[in-house]
Coordinates of C-alpha atoms in Angstrom, one line a residue:
M10 CA 0.0 0.0 0.0
I11 CA 2.8 2.3 0.9
K12 CA 4.5 1.4 -2.4
N13 CA 1.2 2.3 -4.3
I14 CA 1.0 5.6 -2.5
I15 CA 4.6 6.5 -3.4
Q16 CA 3.9 5.6 -7.0
I17 CA 0.7 7.7 -7.1
L18 CA 2.6 10.7 -5.6
T19 CA 5.4 10.3 -8.1
V20 CA 3.0 10.3 -11.0
S21 CA 1.2 13.3 -9.6
L22 CA 4.5 15.2 -9.2
V23 CA 5.5 14.4 -12.7
L24 CA 2.2 15.5 -14.0
M25 CA 2.4 18.7 -12.0
F26 CA 5.9 19.4 -13.3
I27 CA 4.8 18.9 -16.9
S28 CA 1.7 21.0 -16.4
G29 CA 3.7 23.6 -14.6
C30 CA 6.3 23.7 -17.4
N31 CA 3.7 24.1 -20.1
K32 CA 2.0 26.8 -18.2
F33 CA 5.3 28.6 -17.6
L34 CA 6.3 28.4 -21.2
D35 CA 2.9 29.7 -22.4
L36 CA 3.0 32.8 -20.1
K37 CA 3.5 36.2 -21.7
P38 CA 6.3 38.4 -20.2
Q39 CA 5.0 39.9 -17.0
S40 CA 7.5 42.8 -16.7
E41 CA 7.6 44.3 -20.2
I42 CA 5.3 45.4 -23.0
T43 CA 5.4 43.1 -26.1
D44 CA 3.8 43.3 -29.5
V45 CA 1.4 40.6 -28.4
T46 CA -0.1 42.7 -25.7
F47 CA 0.4 46.1 -27.2
W48 CA -1.0 47.6 -30.5
K49 CA -4.6 46.8 -29.5
T50 CA -6.2 50.2 -29.1
A51 CA -5.9 53.6 -30.7
N52 CA -4.4 54.8 -27.5
D53 CA -1.6 52.4 -27.8
Y54 CA -0.7 53.9 -31.2
K55 CA -1.0 57.4 -29.7
L56 CA 1.4 56.5 -26.9
S57 CA 3.9 55.2 -29.4
A58 CA 3.6 58.4 -31.4
N59 CA 4.1 60.5 -28.3
W60 CA 7.7 59.3 -28.2
F61 CA 8.6 61.5 -31.2
Y62 CA 7.4 64.7 -29.5
L63 CA 9.8 64.2 -26.6
N64 CA 12.7 63.1 -28.7
S65 CA 12.6 63.8 -32.5
L66 CA 11.5 67.4 -32.2
D67 CA 14.8 68.1 -30.4
D68 CA 17.9 68.4 -32.5
P69 CA 19.4 64.9 -32.2
H70 CA 22.9 66.3 -31.9
Y71 CA 22.2 68.2 -28.7
Y72 CA 19.2 66.3 -27.3
G73 CA 17.8 69.6 -26.1
T74 CA 17.5 73.2 -27.3
N75 CA 18.4 73.5 -30.9
N76 CA 21.8 75.3 -30.7
N77 CA 23.0 74.8 -34.2
D78 CA 23.6 78.5 -34.7
N79 CA 26.4 78.2 -32.2
M80 CA 28.3 76.4 -35.0
S81 CA 28.1 79.5 -37.2
D82 CA 29.4 83.0 -37.0
I83 CA 26.1 84.5 -35.8
A84 CA 26.0 83.0 -32.3
I85 CA 28.3 81.6 -29.6
D86 CA 27.7 79.3 -26.5
V87 CA 29.2 79.8 -23.1
E88 CA 32.5 78.7 -24.8
P89 CA 33.6 78.7 -28.4
D90 CA 32.1 75.9 -30.5
A91 CA 34.6 73.5 -32.0
I92 CA 33.1 73.9 -35.5
S93 CA 33.0 77.7 -35.5
S94 CA 36.5 78.0 -34.0
G95 CA 38.0 75.6 -36.5
T96 CA 39.1 72.9 -33.9
Y97 CA 36.5 70.3 -34.7
V98 CA 37.7 66.7 -35.1
A99 CA 35.4 64.2 -36.6
P100 CA 34.2 61.7 -33.9
E101 CA 33.8 58.0 -34.2
Q102 CA 30.1 58.5 -33.4
D103 CA 27.7 61.3 -33.9
G104 CA 24.4 62.3 -32.2
V105 CA 22.7 63.2 -35.4
W106 CA 23.3 59.7 -36.8
D107 CA 22.5 57.8 -33.6
G108 CA 19.5 59.9 -32.7
S109 CA 18.0 60.0 -36.2
Y110 CA 18.2 56.2 -36.7
T111 CA 16.7 55.6 -33.3
G112 CA 13.8 57.8 -34.4
I113 CA 13.6 56.0 -37.8
R114 CA 13.5 52.6 -36.0
N115 CA 10.6 53.6 -33.8
A116 CA 8.8 55.1 -36.8
N117 CA 9.3 51.9 -38.8
K118 CA 7.8 50.0 -35.8
L119 CA 4.7 52.3 -35.7
I120 CA 4.2 52.1 -39.4
E121 CA 4.6 48.3 -39.7
Q122 CA 2.1 47.8 -36.9
G123 CA -0.3 50.5 -38.1
E124 CA -0.4 49.4 -41.7
K125 CA -1.5 45.8 -40.8
S126 CA -3.7 46.8 -37.9
S127 CA -7.4 45.7 -37.8
I128 CA -8.2 49.2 -36.5
K129 CA -6.3 51.0 -39.1
N130 CA -9.1 53.4 -39.9
D131 CA -9.1 54.5 -36.2
I132 CA -5.4 55.2 -36.0
L133 CA -4.8 57.1 -39.3
P134 CA -3.5 60.3 -37.6
Y135 CA -1.0 58.3 -35.6
L136 CA 0.1 56.4 -38.6
G137 CA 0.5 59.7 -40.4
E138 CA 2.7 60.9 -37.5
G139 CA 4.9 57.8 -38.0
Y140 CA 5.4 58.7 -41.6
F141 CA 6.0 62.3 -40.8
F142 CA 8.7 61.6 -38.2
R143 CA 10.4 59.1 -40.3
A144 CA 10.7 61.8 -42.9
Y145 CA 11.7 64.3 -40.3
N146 CA 14.6 62.1 -39.1
Y147 CA 15.8 61.3 -42.6
F148 CA 15.8 65.0 -43.3
N149 CA 18.2 65.5 -40.4
L150 CA 20.5 62.9 -41.9
L151 CA 20.2 64.3 -45.4
K152 CA 21.3 67.8 -44.1
S153 CA 24.3 66.4 -42.4
Y154 CA 25.4 63.5 -44.6
G155 CA 23.6 63.6 -47.9
G156 CA 23.0 59.9 -48.9
V157 CA 22.7 57.5 -46.0
P158 CA 21.6 53.8 -45.7
L159 CA 17.9 53.6 -46.3
I160 CA 16.1 51.5 -43.7
D161 CA 12.3 51.2 -44.0
K162 CA 11.6 48.3 -41.7
V163 CA 12.4 47.1 -38.2
L164 CA 15.7 45.2 -38.2
D165 CA 17.0 42.4 -36.0
P166 CA 20.6 41.3 -35.7
S167 CA 20.3 38.8 -38.6
S168 CA 18.8 41.3 -41.0
S169 CA 20.9 41.7 -44.2
E170 CA 19.9 45.4 -44.3
I171 CA 22.2 46.1 -41.5
Y172 CA 25.0 46.2 -44.1
N173 CA 23.2 48.4 -46.6
E174 CA 25.4 50.8 -48.5
R175 CA 24.5 54.4 -48.6
A176 CA 21.6 55.3 -50.8
S177 CA 22.0 58.3 -53.1
R178 CA 21.0 61.8 -52.1
D179 CA 18.2 61.7 -54.6
E180 CA 16.9 58.4 -53.2
I181 CA 16.8 59.7 -49.7
L182 CA 15.0 62.9 -50.8
N183 CA 12.4 60.9 -52.8
F184 CA 11.8 58.7 -49.8
I185 CA 11.3 61.7 -47.6
L186 CA 8.8 63.3 -50.0
S187 CA 7.0 59.9 -50.4
D188 CA 6.7 59.6 -46.6
L189 CA 5.4 63.2 -46.3
N190 CA 2.8 62.6 -48.9
K191 CA 1.6 59.5 -46.9
A192 CA 1.6 61.6 -43.8
I193 CA -0.4 64.4 -45.4
S194 CA -3.0 61.9 -46.6
N195 CA -3.4 60.3 -43.2
L196 CA -3.2 63.4 -40.9
A197 CA -6.3 65.4 -39.9
V198 CA -6.5 69.1 -40.7
K199 CA -5.5 71.5 -37.9
S200 CA -9.0 72.4 -36.9
S201 CA -9.7 68.7 -36.1
S202 CA -6.3 67.9 -34.6
E203 CA -5.2 67.8 -30.9
T204 CA -3.3 71.0 -30.0
G205 CA 0.5 70.3 -30.2
R206 CA 0.3 67.3 -32.6
V207 CA 1.3 67.3 -36.2
C208 CA -1.6 68.1 -38.5
K209 CA -2.0 68.0 -42.3
E210 CA -1.0 71.7 -42.8
A211 CA 2.1 71.3 -40.6
A212 CA 3.2 68.3 -42.8
K213 CA 2.7 70.4 -45.9
A214 CA 4.7 73.3 -44.4
F215 CA 7.5 70.8 -43.5
K216 CA 7.4 69.4 -47.1
A217 CA 7.8 73.0 -48.4
R218 CA 10.9 73.4 -46.1
V219 CA 12.5 70.2 -47.4
C220 CA 11.9 71.2 -51.0
L221 CA 13.3 74.7 -50.4
F222 CA 16.4 73.4 -48.6
E223 CA 17.2 70.8 -51.3
G224 CA 16.3 73.1 -54.2
T225 CA 18.6 75.7 -52.8
W226 CA 21.3 73.0 -52.2
R227 CA 21.0 71.9 -55.8
E228 CA 21.2 75.6 -57.0
F229 CA 24.5 76.2 -55.3
H230 CA 26.0 72.8 -56.1
G231 CA 24.9 72.8 -59.7
T232 CA 23.1 69.5 -59.7
G233 CA 19.6 68.2 -60.2
D234 CA 16.3 69.8 -61.2
V235 CA 16.2 73.0 -59.1
N236 CA 13.0 74.5 -60.3
A237 CA 10.9 71.4 -59.8
L238 CA 11.7 71.4 -56.0
L239 CA 11.4 75.2 -55.6
D240 CA 8.0 75.1 -57.5
L241 CA 6.9 72.3 -55.1
A242 CA 7.9 74.4 -52.1
I243 CA 5.9 77.3 -53.5
S244 CA 2.9 75.1 -54.1
E245 CA 2.9 73.5 -50.7
S246 CA 3.4 76.9 -49.0
K247 CA 0.5 78.3 -50.9
D248 CA -1.8 75.5 -49.8
V249 CA -0.9 76.2 -46.2
I250 CA -1.5 79.9 -46.6
D251 CA -4.8 79.3 -48.4
S252 CA -6.0 77.0 -45.6
K253 CA -6.0 80.1 -43.3
S254 CA -4.9 77.7 -40.5
Y255 CA -2.2 80.1 -39.4
T256 CA -2.0 83.9 -39.0
L257 CA 0.6 86.3 -37.6
Y258 CA 0.4 86.7 -33.9
N259 CA -0.3 90.2 -32.6
G260 CA -1.6 89.6 -29.2
K261 CA 1.1 91.8 -27.5
G262 CA 1.2 94.7 -29.9
S263 CA 4.7 95.8 -30.9
E264 CA 6.3 93.1 -28.7
S265 CA 4.2 90.2 -30.1
Y266 CA 7.3 88.7 -31.8
R267 CA 9.0 88.4 -28.4
Y268 CA 6.0 87.2 -26.4
M269 CA 5.1 84.7 -29.0
F270 CA 7.8 82.4 -27.6
I271 CA 7.4 83.1 -23.8
D272 CA 3.9 84.3 -23.0
Q273 CA 1.6 81.6 -21.5
T274 CA -1.4 83.2 -22.9
S275 CA 0.0 82.8 -26.4
E276 CA 1.1 79.2 -26.2
N277 CA -1.6 78.3 -28.7
N278 CA -0.9 81.4 -30.9
P279 CA -2.0 81.1 -34.5
E280 CA 1.5 81.7 -35.9
S281 CA 3.0 78.5 -34.5
I282 CA 2.9 75.7 -37.1
L283 CA 4.6 73.0 -35.0
A284 CA 5.8 73.8 -31.4
K285 CA 7.2 71.6 -28.8
Y286 CA 5.3 72.1 -25.5
Y287 CA 7.1 72.7 -22.3
R288 CA 5.5 72.9 -18.8
T289 CA 6.9 74.6 -15.7
N290 CA 7.9 72.0 -13.1
I291 CA 7.4 69.2 -15.7
N292 CA 9.5 69.8 -18.8
V293 CA 11.2 73.2 -18.5
N294 CA 14.5 72.9 -20.3
G295 CA 13.3 74.7 -23.4
W296 CA 14.7 77.4 -25.6
A297 CA 14.4 80.2 -23.0
Y298 CA 16.1 78.0 -20.4
G299 CA 19.2 77.5 -22.6
V300 CA 19.4 81.2 -23.6
S301 CA 19.2 82.3 -20.0
W302 CA 22.3 80.3 -19.2
G303 CA 24.3 81.8 -22.1
A304 CA 23.5 79.6 -25.1
L305 CA 22.9 81.2 -28.5
S306 CA 24.6 84.5 -27.4
P307 CA 24.6 86.8 -30.5
T308 CA 27.8 87.9 -32.2
K309 CA 28.4 91.3 -33.6
K310 CA 27.8 89.9 -37.1
I311 CA 24.2 89.0 -36.3
A312 CA 23.6 92.3 -34.5
D313 CA 24.8 94.2 -37.6
M314 CA 22.6 92.2 -39.9
Y315 CA 19.4 93.6 -38.4
L316 CA 17.9 96.4 -40.5
C317 CA 17.1 99.9 -39.2
S318 CA 13.5 100.8 -38.7
D319 CA 13.4 102.4 -42.2
G320 CA 14.1 99.0 -43.7
L321 CA 17.7 99.8 -44.7
P322 CA 20.9 98.1 -43.5
I323 CA 23.0 100.0 -41.0
D324 CA 25.6 101.1 -43.5
K325 CA 23.0 102.7 -45.7
S326 CA 20.5 104.2 -43.1
S327 CA 20.7 107.7 -41.7
L328 CA 18.9 106.3 -38.6
F329 CA 21.8 104.2 -37.4
E330 CA 23.4 105.9 -34.3
G331 CA 26.7 104.0 -34.4
Y332 CA 28.7 102.3 -31.6
N333 CA 29.3 105.3 -29.4
S334 CA 27.6 103.6 -26.4
C335 CA 26.4 100.2 -25.4
R336 CA 22.8 101.3 -26.3
S337 CA 23.2 103.5 -29.4
E338 CA 23.6 100.7 -31.9
F339 CA 20.2 99.2 -30.8
S340 CA 18.3 102.4 -31.4
N341 CA 16.0 102.8 -34.4
R342 CA 16.4 99.2 -35.4
D343 CA 14.0 96.5 -36.7
P344 CA 11.7 95.8 -33.7
R345 CA 12.6 92.1 -33.9
M346 CA 16.1 93.0 -32.8
T347 CA 15.0 94.3 -29.4
Q348 CA 12.6 91.3 -29.0
S349 CA 15.2 88.7 -30.0
L350 CA 18.4 89.8 -28.2
I351 CA 18.9 90.5 -24.5
L352 CA 19.9 94.1 -24.6
P353 CA 21.7 96.2 -22.0
A354 CA 19.5 97.1 -19.0
K355 CA 16.6 95.1 -20.4
S356 CA 14.7 92.8 -18.1
I357 CA 13.9 89.3 -19.3
I358 CA 11.6 86.5 -18.2
R359 CA 13.1 83.0 -17.5
P360 CA 10.0 80.8 -17.5
Q361 CA 11.6 78.1 -15.3
F362 CA 12.2 80.7 -12.6
D363 CA 10.2 83.8 -13.1
A364 CA 6.5 84.5 -13.2
A365 CA 5.3 85.8 -16.6

């Protein structure tokens, strides 16, 4: 009898072990999100698209305020930039490359899942954002490198595309324009879009910028069809203008240009086409934060480039008062000068510290 009991217990333990193993192997991961459990609702796609607003809207080289002008002769940071000072040494890695391909990978994921989704009709705006931000990141690469490897799907370590050669500049441009056309067809118009998200008109405006940039590049490098791109830039821009989705902001009178960027009451101003939202005590490290610490400090060259209030440059206008004092050169100048630069004895608002 004891022997029989032992045999029964042994069989029971074996069955429990087999059953337990099967159950364990069939379990979905409990501590991470997977494709099996995600991509079920429109909100899942929205959460995926939200990543780009935190990351891709920043310059991937700096991962923060866009300080590219520090690399030119019109601005300087708290210390000389290596590019503008002529001491730059090409690194083994680059933030533009890494950051852009991270964004492209995430866009590829959103697009792949969205295109085969059973709720595709409910997620079209987020699918459009995936196409928009894939184009946005490839445009960052185009500006820095020209032709780059073209990756349009999610890769794994065994994917042969990992070793893709650089596509041509024209191939990358055409891919960008194709993605923007898909974005435009999927995105809602501004009046039907959530504030702060990419809309149809914003995608058209960005397409115009891409065409203007590349058309100008072709003009000065003597290559490709210049007029086709510039005509497309004009056409897309006209569509945006005719939509009447945006108008100049004049909520603060003569200082509207300045307050457009810092006034809480104008954060939804009609002049902003695509703005990254910052919130005090939540996400404060925006443009004004960087400027208040000395980033984007203007050089004499940019100061001299501002016109006088009569529309003439300083070397042709009788209104220019010269450099006799620290304030004279700023008198009778384009109003945007006093609203863009921090001038002597002028108080400023730093949103992360000061009340508006």
